[in-house]
Each structure stands twice: as structure tokens, then as C-alpha cells.
Coordinates of C-alpha atoms and ligand atoms in Angstrom, one line a residue:
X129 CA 0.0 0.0 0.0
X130 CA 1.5 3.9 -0.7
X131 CA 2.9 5.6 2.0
X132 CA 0.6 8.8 1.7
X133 CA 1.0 12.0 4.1
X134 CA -1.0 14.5 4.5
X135 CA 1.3 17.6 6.4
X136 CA -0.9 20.8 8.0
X137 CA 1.0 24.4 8.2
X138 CA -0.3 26.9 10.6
X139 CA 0.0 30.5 8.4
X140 CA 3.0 31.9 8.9
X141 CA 6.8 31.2 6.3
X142 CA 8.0 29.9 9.7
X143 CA 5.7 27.3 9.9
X144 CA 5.3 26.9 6.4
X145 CA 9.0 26.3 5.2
X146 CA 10.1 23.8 7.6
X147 CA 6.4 21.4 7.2
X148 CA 7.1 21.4 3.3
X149 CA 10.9 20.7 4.1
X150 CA 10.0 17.8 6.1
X151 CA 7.4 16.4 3.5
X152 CA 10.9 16.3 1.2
X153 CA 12.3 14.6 3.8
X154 CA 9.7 11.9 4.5
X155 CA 9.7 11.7 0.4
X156 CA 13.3 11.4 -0.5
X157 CA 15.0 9.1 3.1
X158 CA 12.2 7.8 4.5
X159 CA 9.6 5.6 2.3
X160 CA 6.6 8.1 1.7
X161 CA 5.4 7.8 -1.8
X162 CA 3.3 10.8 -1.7
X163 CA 3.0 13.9 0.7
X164 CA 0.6 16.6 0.1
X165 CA 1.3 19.4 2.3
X166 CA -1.8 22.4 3.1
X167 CA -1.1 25.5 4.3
X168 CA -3.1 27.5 6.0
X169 CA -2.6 31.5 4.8
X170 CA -5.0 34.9 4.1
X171 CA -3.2 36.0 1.0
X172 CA -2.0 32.8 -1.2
X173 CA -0.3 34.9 -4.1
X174 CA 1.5 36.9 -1.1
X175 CA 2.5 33.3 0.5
X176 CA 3.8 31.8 -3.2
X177 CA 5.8 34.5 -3.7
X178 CA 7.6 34.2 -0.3
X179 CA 7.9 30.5 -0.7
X180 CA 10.0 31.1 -3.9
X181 CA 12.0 27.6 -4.2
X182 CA 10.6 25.7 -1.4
X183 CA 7.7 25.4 -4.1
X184 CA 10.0 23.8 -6.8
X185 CA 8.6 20.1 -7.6
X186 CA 9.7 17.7 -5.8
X187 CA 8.4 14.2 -7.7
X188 CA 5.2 12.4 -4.8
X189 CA 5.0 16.1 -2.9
X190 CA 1.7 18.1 -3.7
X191 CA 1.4 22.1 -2.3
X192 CA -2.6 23.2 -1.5
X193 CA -3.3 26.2 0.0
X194 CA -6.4 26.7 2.1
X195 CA -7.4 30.0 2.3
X196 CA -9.1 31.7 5.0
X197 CA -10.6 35.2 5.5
X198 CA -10.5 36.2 8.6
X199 CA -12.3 39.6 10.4
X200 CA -9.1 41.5 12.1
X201 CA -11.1 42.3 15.2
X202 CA -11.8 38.2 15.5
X203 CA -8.4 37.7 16.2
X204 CA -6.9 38.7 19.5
X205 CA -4.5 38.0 22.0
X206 CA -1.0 36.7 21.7
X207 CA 0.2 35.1 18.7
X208 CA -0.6 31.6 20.0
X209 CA -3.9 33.0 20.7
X210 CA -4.3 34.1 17.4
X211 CA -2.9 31.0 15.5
X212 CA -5.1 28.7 17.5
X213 CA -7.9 30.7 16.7
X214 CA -7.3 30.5 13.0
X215 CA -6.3 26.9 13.0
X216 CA -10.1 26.5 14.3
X217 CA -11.7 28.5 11.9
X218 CA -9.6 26.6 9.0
X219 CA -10.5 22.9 10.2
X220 CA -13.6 22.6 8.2
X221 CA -12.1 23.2 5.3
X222 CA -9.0 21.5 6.3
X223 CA -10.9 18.2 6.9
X224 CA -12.7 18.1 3.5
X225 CA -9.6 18.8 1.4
X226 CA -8.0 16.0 3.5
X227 CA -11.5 13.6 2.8
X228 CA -11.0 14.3 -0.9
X229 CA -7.2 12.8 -1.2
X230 CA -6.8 10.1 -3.0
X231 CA -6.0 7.8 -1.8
X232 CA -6.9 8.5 1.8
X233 CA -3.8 9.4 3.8
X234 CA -2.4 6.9 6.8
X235 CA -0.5 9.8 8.9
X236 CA -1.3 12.9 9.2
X237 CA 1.3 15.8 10.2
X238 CA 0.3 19.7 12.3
X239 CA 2.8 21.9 13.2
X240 CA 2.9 22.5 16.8
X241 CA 1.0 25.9 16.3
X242 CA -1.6 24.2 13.8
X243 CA -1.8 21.5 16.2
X244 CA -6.1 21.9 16.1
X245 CA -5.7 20.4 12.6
X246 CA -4.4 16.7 14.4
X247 CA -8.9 16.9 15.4
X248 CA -8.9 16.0 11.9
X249 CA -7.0 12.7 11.9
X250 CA -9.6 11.8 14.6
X251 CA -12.3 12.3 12.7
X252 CA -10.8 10.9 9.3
X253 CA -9.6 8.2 11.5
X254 CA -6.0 8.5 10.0
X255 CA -4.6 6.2 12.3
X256 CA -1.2 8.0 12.3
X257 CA -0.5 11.5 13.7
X258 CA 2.6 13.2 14.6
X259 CA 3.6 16.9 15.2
X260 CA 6.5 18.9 13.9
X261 CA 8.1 21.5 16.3
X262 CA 9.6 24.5 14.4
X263 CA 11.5 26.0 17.3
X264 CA 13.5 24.4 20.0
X265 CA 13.5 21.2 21.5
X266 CA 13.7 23.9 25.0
X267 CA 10.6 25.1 24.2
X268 CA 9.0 21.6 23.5
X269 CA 10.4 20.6 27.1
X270 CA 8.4 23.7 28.5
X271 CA 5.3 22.8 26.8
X272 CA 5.3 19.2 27.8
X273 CA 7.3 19.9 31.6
X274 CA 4.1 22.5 31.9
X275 CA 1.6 20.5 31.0
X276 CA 3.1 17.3 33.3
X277 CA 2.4 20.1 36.7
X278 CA -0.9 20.0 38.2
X279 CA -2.4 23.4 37.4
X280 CA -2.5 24.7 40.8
X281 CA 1.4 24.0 41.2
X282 CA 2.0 25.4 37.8
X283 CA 0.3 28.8 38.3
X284 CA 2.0 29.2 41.8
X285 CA 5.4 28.4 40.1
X286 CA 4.4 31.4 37.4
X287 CA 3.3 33.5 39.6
X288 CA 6.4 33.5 41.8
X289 CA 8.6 34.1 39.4
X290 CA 10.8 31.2 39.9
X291 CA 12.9 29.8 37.4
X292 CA 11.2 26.8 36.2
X293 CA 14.0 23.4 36.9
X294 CA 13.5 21.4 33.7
X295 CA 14.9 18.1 33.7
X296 CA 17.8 18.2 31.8
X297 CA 17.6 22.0 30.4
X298 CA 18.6 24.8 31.5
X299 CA 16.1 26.6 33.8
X300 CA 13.5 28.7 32.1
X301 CA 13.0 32.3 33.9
X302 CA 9.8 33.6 33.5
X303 CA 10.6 37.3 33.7
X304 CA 11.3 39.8 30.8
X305 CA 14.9 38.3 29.6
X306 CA 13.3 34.5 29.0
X307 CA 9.6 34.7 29.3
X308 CA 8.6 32.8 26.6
X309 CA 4.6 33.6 27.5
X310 CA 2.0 36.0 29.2
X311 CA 0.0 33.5 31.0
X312 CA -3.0 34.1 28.0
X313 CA 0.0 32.2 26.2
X314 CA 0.2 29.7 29.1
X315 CA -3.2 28.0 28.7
X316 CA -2.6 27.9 25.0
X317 CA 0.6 25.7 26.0
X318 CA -0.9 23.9 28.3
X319 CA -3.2 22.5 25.3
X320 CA -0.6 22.3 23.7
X321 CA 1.5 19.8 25.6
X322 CA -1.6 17.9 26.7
X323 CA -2.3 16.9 22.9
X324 CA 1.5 16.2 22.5
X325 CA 0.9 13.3 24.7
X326 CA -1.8 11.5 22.2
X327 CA 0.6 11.6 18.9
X328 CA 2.6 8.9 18.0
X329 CA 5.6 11.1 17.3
X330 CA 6.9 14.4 17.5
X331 CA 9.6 15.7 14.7
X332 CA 12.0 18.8 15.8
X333 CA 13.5 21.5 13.7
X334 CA 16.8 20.8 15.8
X335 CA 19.9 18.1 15.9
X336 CA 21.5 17.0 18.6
X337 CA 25.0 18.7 18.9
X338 CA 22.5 21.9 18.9
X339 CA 20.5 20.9 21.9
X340 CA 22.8 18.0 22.9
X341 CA 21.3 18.1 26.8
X342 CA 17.6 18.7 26.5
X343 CA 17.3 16.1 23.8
X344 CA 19.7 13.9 25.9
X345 CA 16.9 14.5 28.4
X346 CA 13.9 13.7 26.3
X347 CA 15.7 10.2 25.8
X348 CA 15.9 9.5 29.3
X349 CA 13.1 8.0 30.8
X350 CA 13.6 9.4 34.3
X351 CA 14.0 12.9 32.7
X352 CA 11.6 14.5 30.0
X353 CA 11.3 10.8 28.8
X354 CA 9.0 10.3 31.9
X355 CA 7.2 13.4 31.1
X356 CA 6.7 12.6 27.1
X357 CA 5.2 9.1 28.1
X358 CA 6.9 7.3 25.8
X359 CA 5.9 9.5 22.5
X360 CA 9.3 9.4 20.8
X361 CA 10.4 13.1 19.4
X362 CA 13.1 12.9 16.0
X363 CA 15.3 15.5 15.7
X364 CA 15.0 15.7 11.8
X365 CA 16.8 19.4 11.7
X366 CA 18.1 21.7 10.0
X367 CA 15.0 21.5 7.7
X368 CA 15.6 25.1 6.1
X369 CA 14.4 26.4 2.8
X370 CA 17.4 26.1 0.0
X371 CA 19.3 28.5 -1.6
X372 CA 17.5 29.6 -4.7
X373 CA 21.2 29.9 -7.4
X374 CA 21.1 32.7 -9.1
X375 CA 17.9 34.5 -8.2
X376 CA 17.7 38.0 -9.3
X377 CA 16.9 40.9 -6.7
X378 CA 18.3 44.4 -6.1
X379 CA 19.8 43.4 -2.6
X380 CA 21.9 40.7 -4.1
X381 CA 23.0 43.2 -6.9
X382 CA 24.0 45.6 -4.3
X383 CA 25.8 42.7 -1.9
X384 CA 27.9 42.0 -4.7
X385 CA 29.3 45.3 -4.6
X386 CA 30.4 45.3 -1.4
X387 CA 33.6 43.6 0.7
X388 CA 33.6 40.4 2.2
X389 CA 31.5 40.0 6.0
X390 CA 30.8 43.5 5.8
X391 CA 27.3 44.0 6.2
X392 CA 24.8 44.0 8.7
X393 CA 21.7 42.4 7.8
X394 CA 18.7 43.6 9.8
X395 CA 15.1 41.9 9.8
X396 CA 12.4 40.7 12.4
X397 CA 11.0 37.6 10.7
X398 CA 8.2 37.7 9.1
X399 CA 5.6 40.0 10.8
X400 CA 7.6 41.6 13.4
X401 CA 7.2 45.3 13.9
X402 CA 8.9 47.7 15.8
X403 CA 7.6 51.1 17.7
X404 CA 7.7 54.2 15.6
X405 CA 10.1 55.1 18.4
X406 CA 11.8 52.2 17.9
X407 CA 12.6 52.6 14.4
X408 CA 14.2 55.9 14.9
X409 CA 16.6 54.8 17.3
X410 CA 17.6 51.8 14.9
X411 CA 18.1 53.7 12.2
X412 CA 20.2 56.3 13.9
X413 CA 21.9 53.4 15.5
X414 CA 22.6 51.8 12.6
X415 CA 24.0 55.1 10.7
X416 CA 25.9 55.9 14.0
X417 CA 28.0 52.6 14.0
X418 CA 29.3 53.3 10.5
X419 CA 28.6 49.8 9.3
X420 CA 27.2 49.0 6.1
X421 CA 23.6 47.4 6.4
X422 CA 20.6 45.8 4.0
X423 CA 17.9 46.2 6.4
X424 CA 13.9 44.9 6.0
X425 CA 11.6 47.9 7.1
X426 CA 8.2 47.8 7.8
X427 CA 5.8 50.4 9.0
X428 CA 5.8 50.8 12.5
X429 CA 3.0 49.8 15.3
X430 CA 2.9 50.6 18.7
X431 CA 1.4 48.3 20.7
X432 CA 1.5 44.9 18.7
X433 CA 5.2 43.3 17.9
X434 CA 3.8 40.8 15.6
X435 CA 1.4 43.3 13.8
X436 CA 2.9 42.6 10.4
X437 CA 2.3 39.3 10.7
X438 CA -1.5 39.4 11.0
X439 CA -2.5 42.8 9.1
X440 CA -1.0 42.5 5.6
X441 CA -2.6 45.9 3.8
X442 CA 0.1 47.5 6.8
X443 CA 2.5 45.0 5.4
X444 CA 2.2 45.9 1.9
X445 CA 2.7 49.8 2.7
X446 CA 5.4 50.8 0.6
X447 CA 6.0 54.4 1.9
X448 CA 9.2 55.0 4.4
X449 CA 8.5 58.2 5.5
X450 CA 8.5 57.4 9.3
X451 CA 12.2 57.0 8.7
X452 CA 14.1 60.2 9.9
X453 CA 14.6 63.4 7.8
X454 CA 17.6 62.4 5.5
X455 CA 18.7 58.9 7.1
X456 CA 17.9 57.3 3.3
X457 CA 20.1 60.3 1.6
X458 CA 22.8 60.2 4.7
X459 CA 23.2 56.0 4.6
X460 CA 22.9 55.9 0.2
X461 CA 26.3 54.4 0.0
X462 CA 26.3 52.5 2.8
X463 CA 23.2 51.1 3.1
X464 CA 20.4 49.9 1.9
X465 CA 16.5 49.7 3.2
X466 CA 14.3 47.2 1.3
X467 CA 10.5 47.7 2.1
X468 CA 8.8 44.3 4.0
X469 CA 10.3 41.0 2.9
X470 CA 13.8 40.1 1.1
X471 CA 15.4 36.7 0.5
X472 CA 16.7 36.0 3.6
X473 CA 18.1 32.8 3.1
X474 CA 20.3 34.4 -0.3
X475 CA 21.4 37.2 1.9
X476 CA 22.7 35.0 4.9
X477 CA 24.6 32.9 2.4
X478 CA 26.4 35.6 0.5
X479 CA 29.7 36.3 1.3
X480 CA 28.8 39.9 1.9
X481 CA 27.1 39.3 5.0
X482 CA 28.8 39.1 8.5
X483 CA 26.0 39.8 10.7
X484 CA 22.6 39.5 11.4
X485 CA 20.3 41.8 13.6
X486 CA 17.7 39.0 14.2
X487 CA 14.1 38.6 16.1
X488 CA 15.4 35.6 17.0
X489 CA 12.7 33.1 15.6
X490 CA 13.7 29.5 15.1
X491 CA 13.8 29.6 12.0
X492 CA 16.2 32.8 11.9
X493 CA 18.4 31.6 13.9
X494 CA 18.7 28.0 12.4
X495 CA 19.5 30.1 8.5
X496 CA 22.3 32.3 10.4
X497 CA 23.5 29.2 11.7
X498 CA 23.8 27.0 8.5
X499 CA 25.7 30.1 6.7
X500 CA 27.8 31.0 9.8
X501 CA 26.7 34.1 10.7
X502 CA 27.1 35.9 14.0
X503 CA 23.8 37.4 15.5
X504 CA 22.5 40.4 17.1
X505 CA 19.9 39.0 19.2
X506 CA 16.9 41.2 19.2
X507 CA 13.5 39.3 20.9
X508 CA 9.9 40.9 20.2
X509 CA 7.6 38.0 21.6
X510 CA 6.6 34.5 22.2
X511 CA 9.5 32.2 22.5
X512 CA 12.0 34.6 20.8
X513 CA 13.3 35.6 24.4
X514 CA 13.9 31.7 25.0
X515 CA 15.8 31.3 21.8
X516 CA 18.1 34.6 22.1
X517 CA 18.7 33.8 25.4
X518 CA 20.1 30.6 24.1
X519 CA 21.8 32.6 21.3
X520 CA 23.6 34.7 23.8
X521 CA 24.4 32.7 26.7
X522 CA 24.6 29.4 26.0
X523 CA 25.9 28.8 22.3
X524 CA 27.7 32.4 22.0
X525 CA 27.1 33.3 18.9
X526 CA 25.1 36.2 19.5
X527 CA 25.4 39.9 21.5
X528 CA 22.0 40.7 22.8
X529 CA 20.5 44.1 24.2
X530 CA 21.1 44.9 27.9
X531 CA 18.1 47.1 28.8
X532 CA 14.0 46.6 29.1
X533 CA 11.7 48.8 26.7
X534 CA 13.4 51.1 23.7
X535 CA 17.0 49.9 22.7
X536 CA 18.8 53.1 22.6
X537 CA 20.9 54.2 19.2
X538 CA 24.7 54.0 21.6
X539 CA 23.5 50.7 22.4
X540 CA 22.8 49.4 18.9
X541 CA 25.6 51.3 17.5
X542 CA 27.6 49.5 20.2
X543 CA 26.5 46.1 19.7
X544 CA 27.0 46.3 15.8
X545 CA 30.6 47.3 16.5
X546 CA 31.3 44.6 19.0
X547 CA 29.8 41.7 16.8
X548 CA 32.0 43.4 13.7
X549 CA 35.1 44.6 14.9
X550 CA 35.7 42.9 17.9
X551 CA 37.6 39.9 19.6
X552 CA 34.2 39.2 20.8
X553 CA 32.5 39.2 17.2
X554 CA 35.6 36.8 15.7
X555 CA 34.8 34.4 18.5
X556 CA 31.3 34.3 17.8
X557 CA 32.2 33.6 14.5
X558 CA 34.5 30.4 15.4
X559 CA 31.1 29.4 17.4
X560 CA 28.7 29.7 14.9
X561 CA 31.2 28.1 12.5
X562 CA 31.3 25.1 14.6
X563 CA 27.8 25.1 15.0
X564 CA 27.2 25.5 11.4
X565 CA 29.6 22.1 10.5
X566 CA 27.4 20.0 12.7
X567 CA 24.1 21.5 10.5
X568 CA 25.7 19.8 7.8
X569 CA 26.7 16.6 9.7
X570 CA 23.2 16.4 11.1
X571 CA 21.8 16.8 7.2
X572 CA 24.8 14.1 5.7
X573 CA 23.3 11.4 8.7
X574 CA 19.1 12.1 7.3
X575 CA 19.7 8.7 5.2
X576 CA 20.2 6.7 9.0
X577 CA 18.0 8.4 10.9
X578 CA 15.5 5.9 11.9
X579 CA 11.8 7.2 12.3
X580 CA 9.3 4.7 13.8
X581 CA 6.1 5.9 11.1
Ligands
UDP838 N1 11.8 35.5 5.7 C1 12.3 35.9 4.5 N2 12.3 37.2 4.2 C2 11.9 38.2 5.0 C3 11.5 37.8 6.3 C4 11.4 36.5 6.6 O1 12.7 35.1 3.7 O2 12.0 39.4 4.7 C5 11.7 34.1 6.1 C6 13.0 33.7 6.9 O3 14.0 33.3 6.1 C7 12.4 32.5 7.7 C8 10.9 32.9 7.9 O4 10.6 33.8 6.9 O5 12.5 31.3 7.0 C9 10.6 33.5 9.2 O6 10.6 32.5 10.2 P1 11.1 32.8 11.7 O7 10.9 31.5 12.5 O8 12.5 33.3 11.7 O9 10.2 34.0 12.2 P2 8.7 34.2 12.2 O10 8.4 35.0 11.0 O11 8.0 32.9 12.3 O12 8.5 35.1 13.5

């Protein structure tokens, strides 16, 4: 009988890129004669244009896109809120494109923020269901630790602001340099780990020389092993979207003409926003520290990090004028400002590039680390605090802002300088170079990697 998967993406190119990677993946190393992979998105031409090469045909896989229209003042809360929300709103549809595959699919794939979609296999009764993580295995070990706490203990441990002692990872601080949630985000994790613990499997966008303990832990059945009951997780990583070869666009043009690691590239993901305030102290920050930049603006909102993500007519604005007087004109030959979204994964891998001013989402962090570049660590929300702390602190590959609220212009200037011209920035280099040679080893070891499916 064919091997048929049917893979759900929550909307978002960060959830997107790494489910369609994996459906490769299962295609190519591991038996599956056919994957069709849905995503989940409000604008479909806006989503197959950032896709790019990820699309390219790939012989069994099959792309849908279900689209969904959704009211802006439906959707509040955090971003988990918001996801979870839309995930429900899309199952309906999601469960009648997956009744009319042919032939019916045996396993059935959600991404850890789409995880609503798995309600599906139940009802299809597709007898196999798995989830794909695409940020750390430390944030999976939060979701699933939480969820193992009674609710009474959990709150109290939250509420005190102690660090929370994970078995085998380093201890999560729930204050304003780790928290990965506001305790709206908590109850959305809490679901989340609960349903982790009725999957047959859990795929994560991570290897082990990357998160050598926690996954050590999550293997150990007096650790996290106790806590997973027995659901196995892979760690299938890197699974990041491939250089397109020689794709045309006017920030490669202009990174060719300029010396080797010697810009700065600066973008927050794919909806991140910053304060109007915000943006003015980065761009005189970045114009003070005399490094040359390529740097992803978007218009600015003031109470909402993530508003791009969510309201794309803001994200299509192509006007710049809440830049300061003259910084375009001042910064012409040393910079250069591209409006909303540019081919991250071509920028990190040209030779051009020695840093990376980052929001610090998984996925971010996982393309600076394949092409070896050191990081400016720069959280807005969610899990972003987790994974620059572990940026920062624990692999040292990244310099990370000292202070709470607006990062001052000194202090960006500062940190651009430390991470180009200093000991401290060729170190970080030698780290992320090291980290970036286990990326490949992890990727040359797919073929033996044995997944029970
Ligand atoms: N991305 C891109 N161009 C942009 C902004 C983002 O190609 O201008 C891609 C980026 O390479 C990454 C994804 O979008 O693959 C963003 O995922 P990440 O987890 O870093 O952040 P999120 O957008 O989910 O917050």
C-alpha cells in the first residue's frame, strides 16, 4: 500500500518552510510515496511569492493552500492566541480537502501551532499523527514539563517568578529576559502539551550537537522521557528552505558590490514590527556605527510586535517616511533599506554578510547558523526571548540588548561594532562556524536516521 502523508501548516513562512521541508524529507529518506502538504494562509499569491523555491517540484510532494478570510477584530491575544484561533476557523475546510485525497492518507502531520488540525486525523480516523516543532526542543520541554504540573502547582510556580527546573535543560526564567509567554499564552501551551501526549511522534526542527542536553533528556526516561510518556520526538533538523542559485533581486545586486562579511543584515521575521520610536533609534543606530547594512523595514505599530504578521494591507505599505529626515540620503552608499520582505536565506549565504540583527525566531536563527553568521539577538515575543537567550548565553554566537523597553541608538551602534570589529564578534564567528559544521553533519546522517512511522 502507498505511504501517503497528508502535512498541515499553521499561516506563517515559519511554519510553512520547515512542514514542506519535512514532507521532502519523508519523500526522499524515508519511504513516503506521496506527501501533500496544506497550508493554512489569508493571502495565497502573497504566500507563493515568499515560498520562492521551497515550491519547486519535488516528484510524490503536492502544495494546497487553504485560504481563510478572517475579520481583524476576530483575532486577538498573543500570537498563540491568534494562530489557535485561525487553526479552528480553517478545520472545516481543512478536513474536506484531507476527505477528498486520494488515496486517503495513513499519517497525518500539524505543526505544533496548527496543532487543532491533528482533530482532523480523529475524525478521518487517520490512524497515524505526529507533530512537527519548528522552534526548540527547549521550548518543547516547557510545553510538555508545563503540561506534566498539576495546574495549581503550575500557576504558583508562574506566579512567583521562579525559574522553572526542567529536567535536563537549562532553567527557564519567566521574567522579561526569558519569558517565553504572558500566562494568556500559558493556557494555549498547556493544550498544547496535553495533545502532544496522544501523537505517535513528534519531529523537531533541531539536531543534537545543537541541543545536545535537552534532547539527551527527552531520551531519558527518568527525565523529560517520563514526562513525554513514551511518544518518541526525531530530531529531523536543520530543515531550512534552500538557496534559490542565481535568483535576481536588487539586494543581491548591491551585496555583490560590497567587501567580504561587511554588512549588517537587519530583519524581524516575518511580521515583526517595531515602535515608531523604535525605528528611529535603529536607524540612527545603525548610521551611527558606521557599518554598512541591508535592512527589512516595515511600518511601524505601537502596541502589537507581531502586527505585520496578521494585518497584511500594513504589510504591503510601501512608503518609508516614518524613517528620519535624510537617514535614506545620509546612509545611500552605505546602506540599503528594502520595504517588508527580502530573500533571507540568499542574503545570509552571501559572502557579503557578516552579521545578522535577528528577532530571533527559530527559524532565523537555524538560517544564520547554516551560513555561519554571528547574530544580534533582538526578541519581540513568544519564545523569541527563549531562543536569544540561548543565542547569547549558552551557544555564543550572538550579543544581545542589555536594557528593558526602547533599545537606545549608543547601544545598537555598540553592539553592531562589538559583533563586527571585535575579539568578541571573531569568536562568535568560530562558534557559529562550529555550530554550522554540525548543520551539515546532522543533514549528511538524514539517510540513517530511523523514524518509527
Ligand atoms: N523571511 C524571508 N524574508 C523576510 C522575512 C522572513 O525570507 O524578509 C523568512 C525567513 O528566512 C524565515 C521565515 O521567513 O525562514 C521567518 O521565520 P522565523 O521563524 O525566523 O520567524 P517568524 O516569522 O515565524 O516570526
Amino acid at each position: 500500500m502507498d505511504l501517503h502523508g497528508a502535512l498541515v501548516s499553521s499561516p506563517g513562512m515559519g511554519h510553512a518552510v520547515p512542514i514542506i521541508e519535512l514532507g521532502k524529507r519523508l519523500l526522499t529518506h524515508h519511504g513516503f510515496d506521496r506527501v501533500t502538504v496544506f497550508l493554512v494562509t489569508t493571502d495565497i499569491s502573497r504566500s507563493k511569492s515568499q515560498l520562492g523555491l521551497s515550491m519547486s517540484e519535488t516528484p510524490g510532494l503536492v502544495i494546497e493552500f487553504i485560504s481563510l478570510e478572517v475579520p481583524e477584530q476576530d483575532l486577538t491575544g498573543s500570537v498563540l492566541n491568534k494562530l489557535a484561533t485561525m487553526m479552528r476557523m480553517a478545520l472545516p475546510e481543512i478536513r474536506s480537502a484531507v476527505m477528498e485525497l486520494e488515496p486517503r492518507p495513513t499519517v497525518l502531520v500539524a505543526d505544533l501551532m496548527g496543532i487543532e488540525a491533528l482533530a482532523v486525523a480523529r475524525d478521518l480516523e487517520v490512524t497515524r499523527k505526529f507533530v512537527l516543532v519548528t522552534t526548540s526542543a527547549w521550548f518543547l520541554a516547557l510545553t510538555v514539563y508545563m503540561a506534566s504540573l498539576d495546574k495549581g502547582t503550575l500557576y504558583k510556580l508562574v506566579s512567583s517568578r521562579e525559574p522553572l527546573l526542567i529536567p535536563g535543560c537549562s532553567p527557564v526564567q519567566l521574567d522579561p529576559v526569558q519569558d517565553p509567554s504572558s500566562i494568556q499564552d500559558l493556557t494555549e501551551c498547556l493544550r498544547m502539551g496535553t495533545e502532544i501526549l496522544a501523537v505517535n511522534g513528534v519531529f523537531v526542527n533541531t539536531w543534537h550537537e545543537l541541543e545536545c542536553e535537552v534532547i539527551g533528556s527527552f531520551l531519558d526516561p527518568e527525565k523529560l522521557g517520563r514526562a513525554m510518556g513514551g511518544v518518541p520526538i526525531y530530531p529531523v533538523g536543520p530543515l531550512i528552505r534552500p538557496v534559490e542559485p542565481g535568483l535576481k533581486h536588487e539586494v543581491l545586486d548591491w551585496l555583490e558590490q560590497q567587501p567580504e562579511e561587511s554588512v549588517v543584515f537587519v530583519s524581524f521575521g516575518s511580521g515583526g514590527s517595531l515602535t515608531s520610536d523604535q525605528t528611529t533609534e535603529l536607524a540612527w543606530g545603525l548610521e551611527l556605527s558606521r557599518q554598512r547594512f541591508v535592512w527589512v523595514v516595515r511600518p511601524p505599530a505601537e502596541d502589537d510586535p507581531s502586527a505585520s504578521m496578521f494585518n497584511t494591507t500594513k504589510n504591503q505599505a510601501t512608503k518609508t517616511d516614518f524613517l528620519p529626515d535624510g537617514f535614506l540620503e545620509r546612509t545611500e552608499k552605505t546602506g540599503l533599506v528594502v520595504r517588508t520582505w527580502a530573500p533571507q536565506e540568499e542574503i545570509l549565504a552571501h559572502r557579503s554578510t557578516g552579521a545578522f540583527v535577528s528577532h530571533c525566531g527559530w527559524n532565523s536563527i537555524l538560517e544564520s547558523v547554516a551560513n555561519g553568521v554571528p547574530m544580534i539577538a533582538w526578541p519581540l515575543h513568544s519564545e523569541q526571548k527563549m531562543n536569544a537567550w540561548m543565542v547569547s548565553e549558552e551557544w555564543k554566537i550572538a550579543v544581545r540588548a542589555t536594557g528593558q523597553g526602547t533599545v537606545r541608538r549608543e547601544e545598537i551602534a555598540e553592539m553592531l561594532r562589538r559583533v563586527m570589529e571585535e575579539e568578541e564578534g571573531k569568536e562568535m564567528r568560530k562558534n557559529v562556524q562550529n555550530l554550522k559544521n554540525t548543520a551539515q553533519e546532522s543533514l549528511m546522517r538524514t539517510e540513517s536516521k530511523n523514524l518509527q512511522i
